[in-house]
Amino acid sequence: MYYDLVASLPFLPYFERADRLPITRLRLDQRLRLLKPAHAEQLARAHSLVRWRPDRLLGTADAAQVKEYAAVMASPLDRPLREYVAFRMSQQTLVAALRRKREGSASLDGTAWGAGPWVRHVQRHWDEPDFRLARVVPWLLQARDLLAASDARGLERLLMDVAWRWLDRCAQQNTFSFEAVFSYFFKWDILRAWLACDANKGKTRFRDLIDKVTHVEQS
């Protein structure tokens, strides 16, 4: 249990209602020194893979990322953290599939495009508008519509909200556990990324990301 650590963390407002970070990364890292070495190592491995990055908004993936995912999942991880890593990679994978479908891909070729539990399912149901996942992944159709509208800000907001709520549920299961600590850490990371966004540049950013992804895949 991490009573002292959790009690030392300031309240973290929902990302859309915040105008600043309630704690700096330096201060947060100082608090995290209270983690057991094994938990600190797990958190560092997971964060390296699933931290919130702009180039992941469109579900980009490459062979290195897929390999890193396999390595992280093969390493010792507490079950809740393992489930969060799988969840985040599933998010990226499904958005990658939606993007390819939007761009007119007839199928998924042999290149690295995603990782996680939904890869084979998407490949089997590529011709279905929702990959037969709308019932189990409620946000999928909304993400598809936001991609179609080139609404980068809206898509990021949706994905962040889904992840934030996942982390909230995880933390509520045990208030002073490692789950509560990593949930706070990853919500802080979402808030950091959200505050770094410029709402007025959403569509331009979306087009820039499209150009970047297309260039990478064609090179």
Coordinates of N, CA and C in Angstrom, one line a residue:
M1 N 0.8 -1.2 0.0 CA 0.0 0.0 0.0 C 0.9 1.3 0.0
Y2 N 0.4 2.3 -0.6 CA 1.1 3.5 -0.8 C 0.3 4.7 -0.1
Y3 N 0.1 4.6 1.1 CA -0.7 5.7 1.8 C 0.0 7.0 1.7
D4 N 1.2 7.1 2.1 CA 1.9 8.4 2.1 C 2.1 9.0 0.7
L5 N 2.4 8.1 -0.3 CA 2.5 8.6 -1.6 C 1.2 9.1 -2.2
V6 N 0.2 8.4 -2.1 CA -1.1 8.8 -2.6 C -1.6 10.1 -1.9
A7 N -1.4 10.1 -0.6 CA -1.8 11.3 0.2 C -1.0 12.6 -0.2
S8 N 0.2 12.4 -0.7 CA 1.0 13.5 -1.1 C 0.7 14.1 -2.5
L9 N -0.2 13.4 -3.2 CA -0.4 13.9 -4.6 C -1.6 14.9 -4.6
P10 N -1.4 16.0 -5.2 CA -2.5 17.0 -5.3 C -3.7 16.6 -6.1
F11 N -4.8 17.1 -5.9 CA -6.0 16.8 -6.7 C -5.7 17.0 -8.2
L12 N -6.2 16.1 -9.0 CA -5.9 16.2 -10.4 C -7.3 16.4 -11.1
P13 N -7.6 17.6 -11.6 CA -8.9 17.9 -12.2 C -9.0 17.2 -13.6
Y14 N -10.2 16.9 -14.0 CA -10.5 16.3 -15.3 C -9.8 17.2 -16.3
F15 N -9.2 16.6 -17.3 CA -8.3 17.3 -18.2 C -9.0 18.5 -18.9
E16 N -10.3 18.4 -19.3 CA -10.9 19.5 -20.0 C -11.2 20.7 -19.1
R17 N -11.2 20.5 -17.8 CA -11.5 21.5 -16.8 C -10.3 22.2 -16.2
A18 N -9.1 21.7 -16.6 CA -7.9 22.2 -16.0 C -7.3 23.3 -16.9
D19 N -6.7 24.3 -16.2 CA -5.9 25.3 -17.0 C -4.4 25.2 -16.7
R20 N -4.0 24.3 -15.8 CA -2.6 24.2 -15.5 C -2.4 22.8 -14.9
L21 N -1.2 22.4 -14.8 CA -0.8 21.1 -14.1 C -0.7 21.4 -12.6
P22 N -1.4 20.6 -11.8 CA -1.3 20.9 -10.3 C 0.0 20.5 -9.7
I23 N 0.8 19.8 -10.5 CA 2.2 19.4 -9.9 C 3.1 19.2 -11.1
T24 N 4.3 19.7 -11.0 CA 5.3 19.6 -12.1 C 5.8 18.2 -12.2
R25 N 6.4 17.9 -13.3 CA 7.0 16.5 -13.5 C 8.1 16.3 -12.5
L26 N 8.9 17.3 -12.2 CA 10.0 17.2 -11.2 C 9.4 16.8 -9.9
R27 N 8.4 17.5 -9.4 CA 7.8 17.2 -8.1 C 7.1 15.8 -8.1
L28 N 6.5 15.5 -9.3 CA 5.8 14.2 -9.4 C 6.9 13.1 -9.3
D29 N 8.0 13.2 -10.0 CA 9.0 12.2 -9.9 C 9.6 12.1 -8.5
Q30 N 9.7 13.2 -7.8 CA 10.1 13.1 -6.4 C 9.2 12.3 -5.6
R31 N 7.9 12.4 -5.8 CA 6.9 11.6 -5.0 C 7.0 10.2 -5.4
L32 N 7.3 9.9 -6.7 CA 7.3 8.5 -7.2 C 8.5 7.8 -6.7
R33 N 9.5 8.5 -6.0 CA 10.6 7.8 -5.5 C 10.2 6.9 -4.3
L34 N 9.0 7.1 -3.8 CA 8.4 6.2 -2.8 C 8.0 4.8 -3.3
L35 N 7.9 4.7 -4.6 CA 7.5 3.4 -5.1 C 8.6 2.3 -4.8
K36 N 8.1 1.1 -4.7 CA 9.0 0.0 -4.6 C 9.8 -0.1 -5.9
P37 N 11.1 -0.6 -5.9 CA 11.9 -0.6 -7.1 C 11.2 -1.4 -8.2
A38 N 10.5 -2.5 -7.9 CA 9.9 -3.3 -9.0 C 8.7 -2.5 -9.6
H39 N 8.0 -1.8 -8.8 CA 6.9 -1.0 -9.4 C 7.4 0.2 -10.2
A40 N 8.5 0.8 -9.7 CA 9.1 1.9 -10.5 C 9.6 1.5 -11.8
E41 N 10.1 0.3 -11.9 CA 10.6 -0.3 -13.2 C 9.4 -0.6 -14.1
Q42 N 8.4 -1.1 -13.5 CA 7.2 -1.4 -14.3 C 6.6 -0.1 -14.9
L43 N 6.5 0.9 -14.1 CA 5.9 2.2 -14.6 C 6.8 2.8 -15.7
A44 N 8.1 2.7 -15.5 CA 9.0 3.3 -16.5 C 8.8 2.6 -17.9
R45 N 8.7 1.2 -17.8 CA 8.6 0.5 -19.1 C 7.3 0.8 -19.7
A46 N 6.2 0.8 -18.9 CA 4.9 1.1 -19.5 C 4.8 2.5 -20.1
H47 N 5.4 3.5 -19.3 CA 5.3 4.9 -19.8 C 6.0 5.1 -21.1
S48 N 7.2 4.4 -21.3 CA 7.9 4.5 -22.5 C 7.1 4.1 -23.7
L49 N 6.2 3.1 -23.5 CA 5.4 2.6 -24.6 C 4.1 3.4 -24.8
V50 N 3.4 3.7 -23.8 CA 2.0 4.3 -23.9 C 1.8 5.7 -23.5
R51 N 2.9 6.4 -23.3 CA 2.8 7.9 -23.0 C 2.0 8.6 -24.1
W52 N 1.4 9.6 -23.7 CA 0.5 10.3 -24.7 C 1.4 11.2 -25.7
R53 N 1.4 10.8 -26.9 CA 2.3 11.5 -27.9 C 1.5 11.9 -29.1
P54 N 1.7 13.1 -29.7 CA 0.9 13.6 -30.8 C 1.0 12.6 -32.0
D55 N 2.1 12.0 -32.3 CA 2.2 11.2 -33.4 C 1.5 9.9 -33.3
R56 N 0.9 9.6 -32.1 CA 0.1 8.4 -31.9 C -1.4 8.7 -32.1
L57 N -1.7 10.0 -32.3 CA -3.1 10.4 -32.5 C -3.8 9.6 -33.6
L58 N -3.1 9.4 -34.7 CA -3.6 8.7 -35.8 C -3.4 7.2 -35.8
G59 N -2.9 6.7 -34.7 CA -2.7 5.3 -34.6 C -1.5 4.8 -35.4
T60 N -0.4 5.6 -35.4 CA 0.8 5.2 -36.1 C 1.5 4.0 -35.3
A61 N 2.1 3.1 -36.1 CA 2.8 2.1 -35.4 C 3.9 1.6 -36.4
D62 N 5.0 1.1 -35.9 CA 6.0 0.6 -36.7 C 6.5 -0.7 -36.0
A63 N 7.5 -1.3 -36.7 CA 8.0 -2.6 -36.2 C 8.6 -2.4 -34.9
A64 N 9.3 -1.3 -34.6 CA 9.9 -1.1 -33.3 C 8.9 -1.0 -32.2
Q65 N 7.8 -0.3 -32.5 CA 6.8 -0.2 -31.4 C 6.1 -1.5 -31.2
V66 N 5.8 -2.3 -32.2 CA 5.2 -3.6 -32.0 C 6.2 -4.5 -31.2
K67 N 7.5 -4.4 -31.5 CA 8.5 -5.2 -30.8 C 8.6 -4.7 -29.3
E68 N 8.5 -3.4 -29.1 CA 8.5 -2.9 -27.7 C 7.3 -3.4 -26.9
Y69 N 6.1 -3.4 -27.6 CA 4.9 -3.9 -26.9 C 5.1 -5.3 -26.5
A70 N 5.6 -6.1 -27.4 CA 5.8 -7.6 -27.1 C 6.8 -7.7 -25.9
A71 N 7.8 -6.9 -25.9 CA 8.8 -7.0 -24.8 C 8.2 -6.5 -23.4
V72 N 7.4 -5.5 -23.5 CA 6.8 -5.0 -22.2 C 5.8 -6.0 -21.7
M73 N 5.0 -6.6 -22.6 CA 4.0 -7.6 -22.1 C 4.7 -8.9 -21.7
A74 N 5.9 -9.1 -22.1 CA 6.6 -10.3 -21.7 C 7.4 -10.1 -20.4
S75 N 7.5 -8.8 -19.9 CA 8.2 -8.5 -18.7 C 7.2 -8.6 -17.5
P76 N 7.8 -8.7 -16.3 CA 6.9 -8.7 -15.1 C 6.1 -7.4 -15.0
L77 N 4.8 -7.5 -15.0 CA 3.9 -6.4 -14.8 C 2.7 -6.8 -13.9
D78 N 2.4 -6.0 -13.0 CA 1.1 -6.2 -12.2 C -0.1 -6.3 -13.2
R79 N -1.0 -7.1 -12.9 CA -2.1 -7.3 -13.8 C -2.8 -6.1 -14.2
P80 N -3.2 -5.1 -13.3 CA -3.9 -3.9 -13.8 C -3.1 -3.1 -14.7
L81 N -1.8 -3.0 -14.5 CA -0.9 -2.2 -15.4 C -0.8 -2.9 -16.8
R82 N -0.7 -4.2 -16.7 CA -0.7 -5.0 -18.0 C -1.9 -4.7 -18.8
E83 N -3.1 -4.7 -18.1 CA -4.3 -4.5 -18.8 C -4.4 -3.0 -19.3
Y84 N -3.8 -2.1 -18.6 CA -3.8 -0.7 -19.2 C -3.0 -0.6 -20.4
V85 N -1.8 -1.2 -20.4 CA -1.0 -1.2 -21.6 C -1.7 -1.8 -22.8
A86 N -2.3 -3.0 -22.6 CA -3.1 -3.6 -23.6 C -4.2 -2.7 -24.1
F87 N -4.9 -2.0 -23.2 CA -6.0 -1.1 -23.6 C -5.5 0.0 -24.4
R88 N -4.4 0.6 -24.0 CA -3.9 1.8 -24.8 C -3.4 1.4 -26.2
M89 N -2.7 0.2 -26.2 CA -2.3 -0.3 -27.6 C -3.5 -0.6 -28.4
S90 N -4.6 -1.1 -27.8 CA -5.8 -1.4 -28.6 C -6.4 -0.1 -29.1
Q91 N -6.4 1.0 -28.3 CA -6.8 2.3 -28.8 C -6.0 2.6 -30.1
Q92 N -4.7 2.6 -30.0 CA -3.9 3.0 -31.1 C -4.1 2.1 -32.3
T93 N -4.3 0.8 -32.1 CA -4.4 -0.1 -33.2 C -5.8 0.1 -33.9
L94 N -6.8 0.3 -33.1 CA -8.1 0.5 -33.8 C -8.2 1.9 -34.5
V95 N -7.5 2.9 -34.0 CA -7.5 4.2 -34.7 C -6.6 4.0 -36.0
A96 N -5.6 3.2 -35.9 CA -4.8 2.9 -37.1 C -5.6 2.2 -38.2
A97 N -6.4 1.3 -37.8 CA -7.2 0.6 -38.7 C -8.3 1.5 -39.3
L98 N -8.9 2.4 -38.5 CA -9.9 3.3 -39.0 C -9.2 4.3 -40.0
R99 N -8.0 4.7 -39.7 CA -7.3 5.6 -40.6 C -7.0 5.0 -42.0
R100 N -6.5 3.7 -41.9 CA -6.2 3.0 -43.2 C -7.5 2.8 -44.0
K101 N -8.6 2.5 -43.3 CA -9.8 2.3 -44.0 C -10.3 3.6 -44.6
R102 N -10.1 4.7 -43.9 CA -10.5 6.1 -44.4 C -9.7 6.4 -45.6
E103 N -8.4 6.0 -45.7 CA -7.6 6.3 -46.8 C -7.8 5.4 -48.0
G104 N -8.7 4.4 -47.8 CA -9.0 3.6 -48.9 C -8.3 2.3 -49.0
S105 N -7.6 1.9 -48.0 CA -6.8 0.6 -48.0 C -7.8 -0.5 -48.2
A106 N -7.6 -1.4 -49.2 CA -8.5 -2.5 -49.4 C -8.3 -3.6 -48.3
S107 N -7.2 -3.6 -47.7 CA -6.9 -4.6 -46.7 C -5.7 -4.2 -45.9
L108 N -5.3 -5.0 -44.9 CA -4.1 -4.8 -44.2 C -3.0 -5.6 -44.7
D109 N -2.0 -5.0 -45.2 CA -0.9 -5.8 -45.7 C 0.0 -6.3 -44.6
G110 N 1.2 -6.7 -45.0 CA 2.1 -7.3 -44.0 C 2.9 -6.3 -43.2
T111 N 2.8 -5.0 -43.4 CA 3.5 -4.1 -42.6 C 3.0 -3.9 -41.2
A112 N 3.9 -3.5 -40.3 CA 3.5 -3.2 -38.9 C 2.4 -2.1 -38.9
W113 N 1.3 -2.3 -38.3 CA 0.3 -1.3 -38.3 C -0.4 -1.2 -36.9
G114 N -0.2 -2.2 -36.1 CA -0.8 -2.2 -34.7 C -0.3 -3.3 -33.9
A115 N -0.8 -3.3 -32.6 CA -0.4 -4.4 -31.7 C -1.5 -4.5 -30.7
G116 N -1.6 -5.6 -30.0 CA -2.6 -5.8 -29.0 C -3.6 -6.8 -29.3
P117 N -4.6 -7.0 -28.5 CA -5.6 -8.1 -28.6 C -6.5 -8.0 -29.8
W118 N -6.7 -6.8 -30.5 CA -7.7 -6.7 -31.6 C -7.1 -6.9 -33.0
V119 N -5.8 -7.1 -33.1 CA -5.2 -7.1 -34.4 C -5.8 -8.2 -35.3
R120 N -5.8 -9.4 -34.8 CA -6.4 -10.5 -35.7 C -7.8 -10.3 -35.9
H121 N -8.6 -9.9 -34.9 CA -10.0 -9.6 -35.1 C -10.3 -8.6 -36.2
V122 N -9.5 -7.5 -36.2 CA -9.7 -6.5 -37.2 C -9.3 -7.1 -38.6
Q123 N -8.3 -7.8 -38.7 CA -7.9 -8.4 -40.0 C -9.0 -9.4 -40.5
R124 N -9.6 -10.1 -39.6 CA -10.7 -11.0 -40.1 C -11.9 -10.3 -40.5
H125 N -12.2 -9.1 -39.9 CA -13.4 -8.4 -40.2 C -13.2 -7.1 -40.9
W126 N -12.2 -7.0 -41.7 CA -11.8 -5.7 -42.3 C -12.9 -5.1 -43.1
D127 N -13.7 -5.9 -43.8 CA -14.7 -5.4 -44.7 C -15.9 -4.9 -43.9
E128 N -16.0 -5.1 -42.6 CA -17.1 -4.6 -41.8 C -16.9 -3.1 -41.5
P129 N -17.9 -2.2 -41.5 CA -17.6 -0.8 -41.2 C -17.1 -0.6 -39.8
D130 N -17.5 -1.4 -38.9 CA -17.0 -1.3 -37.5 C -16.1 -2.4 -37.0
F131 N -15.7 -3.2 -38.0 CA -14.9 -4.4 -37.7 C -15.6 -5.4 -36.7
R132 N -16.9 -5.3 -36.6 CA -17.7 -6.0 -35.7 C -17.3 -5.8 -34.2
L133 N -17.0 -4.5 -33.9 CA -16.5 -4.2 -32.6 C -17.3 -3.1 -31.9
A134 N -18.3 -2.5 -32.6 CA -19.0 -1.4 -32.1 C -19.7 -1.7 -30.7
R135 N -20.1 -2.9 -30.5 CA -20.8 -3.2 -29.3 C -19.8 -3.3 -28.1
V136 N -18.6 -3.8 -28.4 CA -17.7 -3.9 -27.3 C -16.7 -2.7 -27.2
V137 N -16.6 -1.9 -28.2 CA -15.8 -0.7 -28.2 C -16.7 0.5 -28.6
P138 N -17.5 1.0 -27.6 CA -18.5 2.0 -27.9 C -18.0 3.3 -28.6
W139 N -16.8 3.6 -28.3 CA -16.2 4.9 -28.9 C -15.8 4.7 -30.3
L140 N -15.8 3.6 -30.9 CA -15.2 3.3 -32.2 C -15.9 4.1 -33.3
L141 N -17.2 4.1 -33.4 CA -17.9 4.8 -34.4 C -17.7 6.3 -34.3
Q142 N -17.7 6.8 -33.1 CA -17.5 8.2 -32.9 C -16.1 8.6 -33.4
A143 N -15.1 7.8 -33.1 CA -13.7 8.0 -33.6 C -13.7 8.0 -35.1
R144 N -14.4 7.1 -35.7 CA -14.5 7.0 -37.2 C -15.0 8.3 -37.8
D145 N -16.1 8.8 -37.2 CA -16.7 10.1 -37.6 C -15.8 11.3 -37.5
L146 N -15.1 11.3 -36.4 CA -14.1 12.4 -36.1 C -13.0 12.4 -37.1
L147 N -12.5 11.2 -37.5 CA -11.5 11.0 -38.5 C -12.0 11.5 -39.8
A148 N -13.2 11.1 -40.2 CA -13.8 11.6 -41.4 C -13.9 13.1 -41.5
A149 N -14.2 13.7 -40.4 CA -14.3 15.2 -40.3 C -13.0 15.9 -40.1
S150 N -11.9 15.2 -40.1 CA -10.6 15.7 -39.9 C -10.5 16.6 -38.6
D151 N -11.3 16.1 -37.6 CA -11.3 16.8 -36.3 C -10.3 16.2 -35.3
A152 N -9.1 16.7 -35.4 CA -8.0 16.1 -34.6 C -8.3 16.4 -33.1
R153 N -8.7 17.6 -32.8 CA -8.9 18.0 -31.4 C -10.0 17.1 -30.8
G154 N -11.1 16.9 -31.6 CA -12.2 16.1 -31.1 C -11.8 14.6 -30.9
L155 N -11.0 14.1 -31.8 CA -10.5 12.7 -31.7 C -9.6 12.6 -30.5
E156 N -8.7 13.5 -30.3 CA -7.9 13.4 -29.1 C -8.7 13.5 -27.8
R157 N -9.7 14.4 -27.8 CA -10.5 14.6 -26.6 C -11.2 13.2 -26.4
L158 N -11.8 12.6 -27.4 CA -12.5 11.3 -27.2 C -11.6 10.3 -26.6
L159 N -10.4 10.1 -27.2 CA -9.5 9.0 -26.8 C -9.0 9.3 -25.4
M160 N -8.7 10.6 -25.1 CA -8.3 10.9 -23.7 C -9.4 10.6 -22.7
D161 N -10.6 11.0 -23.1 CA -11.7 10.8 -22.1 C -11.9 9.3 -21.9
V162 N -11.8 8.4 -22.9 CA -12.0 7.0 -22.7 C -10.8 6.5 -21.8
A163 N -9.6 6.9 -22.0 CA -8.5 6.5 -21.2 C -8.6 7.0 -19.8
W164 N -9.0 8.2 -19.6 CA -9.2 8.8 -18.3 C -10.2 8.0 -17.5
R165 N -11.3 7.7 -18.1 CA -12.4 7.0 -17.4 C -11.9 5.6 -17.0
W166 N -11.1 5.0 -17.9 CA -10.5 3.6 -17.6 C -9.7 3.7 -16.3
L167 N -8.8 4.7 -16.3 CA -7.9 4.9 -15.2 C -8.7 5.3 -13.9
D168 N -9.7 6.0 -14.0 CA -10.6 6.3 -12.8 C -11.1 5.0 -12.2
R169 N -11.7 4.2 -13.1 CA -12.2 2.9 -12.6 C -11.2 2.1 -11.9
C170 N -10.0 2.1 -12.5 CA -8.9 1.3 -11.9 C -8.5 1.8 -10.6
A171 N -8.3 3.1 -10.4 CA -7.9 3.7 -9.2 C -9.0 3.5 -8.1
Q172 N -10.2 3.5 -8.4 CA -11.3 3.4 -7.4 C -11.4 2.0 -6.8
Q173 N -10.8 1.0 -7.4 CA -10.8 -0.3 -6.9 C -10.0 -0.4 -5.6
N174 N -8.9 0.4 -5.5 CA -8.1 0.4 -4.3 C -7.4 1.7 -4.2
T175 N -7.8 2.6 -3.3 CA -7.4 4.0 -3.3 C -5.9 4.1 -3.0
F176 N -5.3 3.3 -2.2 CA -3.9 3.5 -1.9 C -3.0 2.4 -2.5
S177 N -3.4 1.9 -3.6 CA -2.6 0.8 -4.2 C -1.7 1.3 -5.3
F178 N -0.9 0.4 -5.9 CA -0.1 0.8 -7.0 C -1.0 1.2 -8.2
E179 N -2.2 0.6 -8.3 CA -3.1 1.0 -9.3 C -3.5 2.5 -9.2
A180 N -3.7 2.9 -8.0 CA -4.0 4.3 -7.8 C -2.8 5.2 -8.2
V181 N -1.6 4.8 -8.0 CA -0.5 5.6 -8.3 C -0.3 5.7 -9.8
F182 N -0.3 4.5 -10.5 CA -0.1 4.6 -11.9 C -1.2 5.2 -12.7
S183 N -2.4 5.1 -12.1 CA -3.6 5.8 -12.7 C -3.4 7.3 -12.6
Y184 N -3.0 7.8 -11.5 CA -2.7 9.2 -11.3 C -1.6 9.6 -12.3
F185 N -0.5 8.9 -12.4 CA 0.6 9.2 -13.3 C 0.1 9.3 -14.7
F186 N -0.6 8.4 -15.2 CA -1.1 8.4 -16.6 C -2.1 9.5 -16.9
K187 N -2.9 9.8 -15.8 CA -3.9 10.9 -16.0 C -3.1 12.2 -16.0
W188 N -2.1 12.3 -15.2 CA -1.3 13.5 -15.3 C -0.7 13.7 -16.7
D189 N -0.2 12.5 -17.3 CA 0.3 12.6 -18.6 C -0.7 13.0 -19.7
I190 N -1.9 12.6 -19.5 CA -3.0 13.0 -20.4 C -3.2 14.5 -20.3
L191 N -3.3 15.0 -19.0 CA -3.5 16.4 -18.8 C -2.4 17.2 -19.4
R192 N -1.1 16.8 -19.2 CA 0.0 17.5 -19.8 C -0.1 17.6 -21.3
A193 N -0.5 16.5 -21.9 CA -0.6 16.5 -23.4 C -1.8 17.4 -23.8
W194 N -2.9 17.4 -23.1 CA -4.0 18.2 -23.5 C -3.7 19.7 -23.4
L195 N -3.0 20.1 -22.3 CA -2.6 21.5 -22.1 C -1.6 21.9 -23.2
A196 N -0.9 21.0 -23.7 CA 0.1 21.3 -24.7 C -0.5 21.6 -26.1
C197 N -1.8 21.1 -26.3 CA -2.4 21.3 -27.6 C -2.9 22.7 -27.8
D198 N -3.0 23.1 -29.0 CA -3.6 24.4 -29.4 C -4.8 24.2 -30.2
A199 N -6.0 24.5 -29.6 CA -7.3 24.2 -30.2 C -7.4 24.8 -31.5
N200 N -6.8 26.0 -31.7 CA -7.0 26.7 -33.0 C -6.2 26.1 -34.2
K201 N -5.4 25.1 -33.8 CA -4.5 24.5 -34.9 C -4.9 23.0 -35.1
G202 N -6.1 22.6 -34.6 CA -6.5 21.2 -34.6 C -6.5 20.6 -36.0
K203 N -7.2 21.3 -37.0 CA -7.2 20.7 -38.3 C -5.9 20.8 -39.0
T204 N -5.2 21.9 -38.8 CA -3.8 21.9 -39.4 C -2.9 20.8 -38.9
R205 N -3.0 20.6 -37.6 CA -2.2 19.5 -37.0 C -2.6 18.2 -37.5
F206 N -3.9 18.0 -37.7 CA -4.4 16.7 -38.3 C -3.8 16.5 -39.7
R207 N -3.8 17.5 -40.5 CA -3.3 17.4 -41.9 C -1.8 17.1 -41.8
D208 N -1.1 17.8 -40.9 CA 0.3 17.6 -40.8 C 0.6 16.2 -40.4
L209 N -0.2 15.6 -39.5 CA 0.0 14.3 -39.0 C -0.2 13.3 -40.2
I210 N -1.3 13.6 -40.9 CA -1.6 12.7 -42.1 C -0.4 12.7 -43.1
D211 N 0.1 13.9 -43.3 CA 1.3 14.0 -44.3 C 2.5 13.3 -43.7
K212 N 2.7 13.4 -42.4 CA 3.8 12.7 -41.8 C 3.7 11.2 -41.9
V213 N 2.5 10.7 -41.5 CA 2.3 9.3 -41.6 C 2.4 8.7 -43.0
T214 N 1.8 9.4 -44.0 CA 1.9 9.0 -45.3 C 3.3 9.0 -45.8
H215 N 4.1 10.0 -45.5 CA 5.5 10.1 -45.9 C 6.3 8.9 -45.4
V216 N 6.0 8.6 -44.1 CA 6.8 7.5 -43.4 C 6.4 6.2 -44.1
E217 N 5.1 6.0 -44.4 CA 4.7 4.7 -44.9 C 5.2 4.5 -46.4
Q218 N 5.4 5.6 -47.1 CA 5.8 5.5 -48.5 C 7.4 5.5 -48.6
S219 N 8.1 5.9 -47.6 CA 9.5 5.9 -47.6 C 10.1 4.5 -47.5

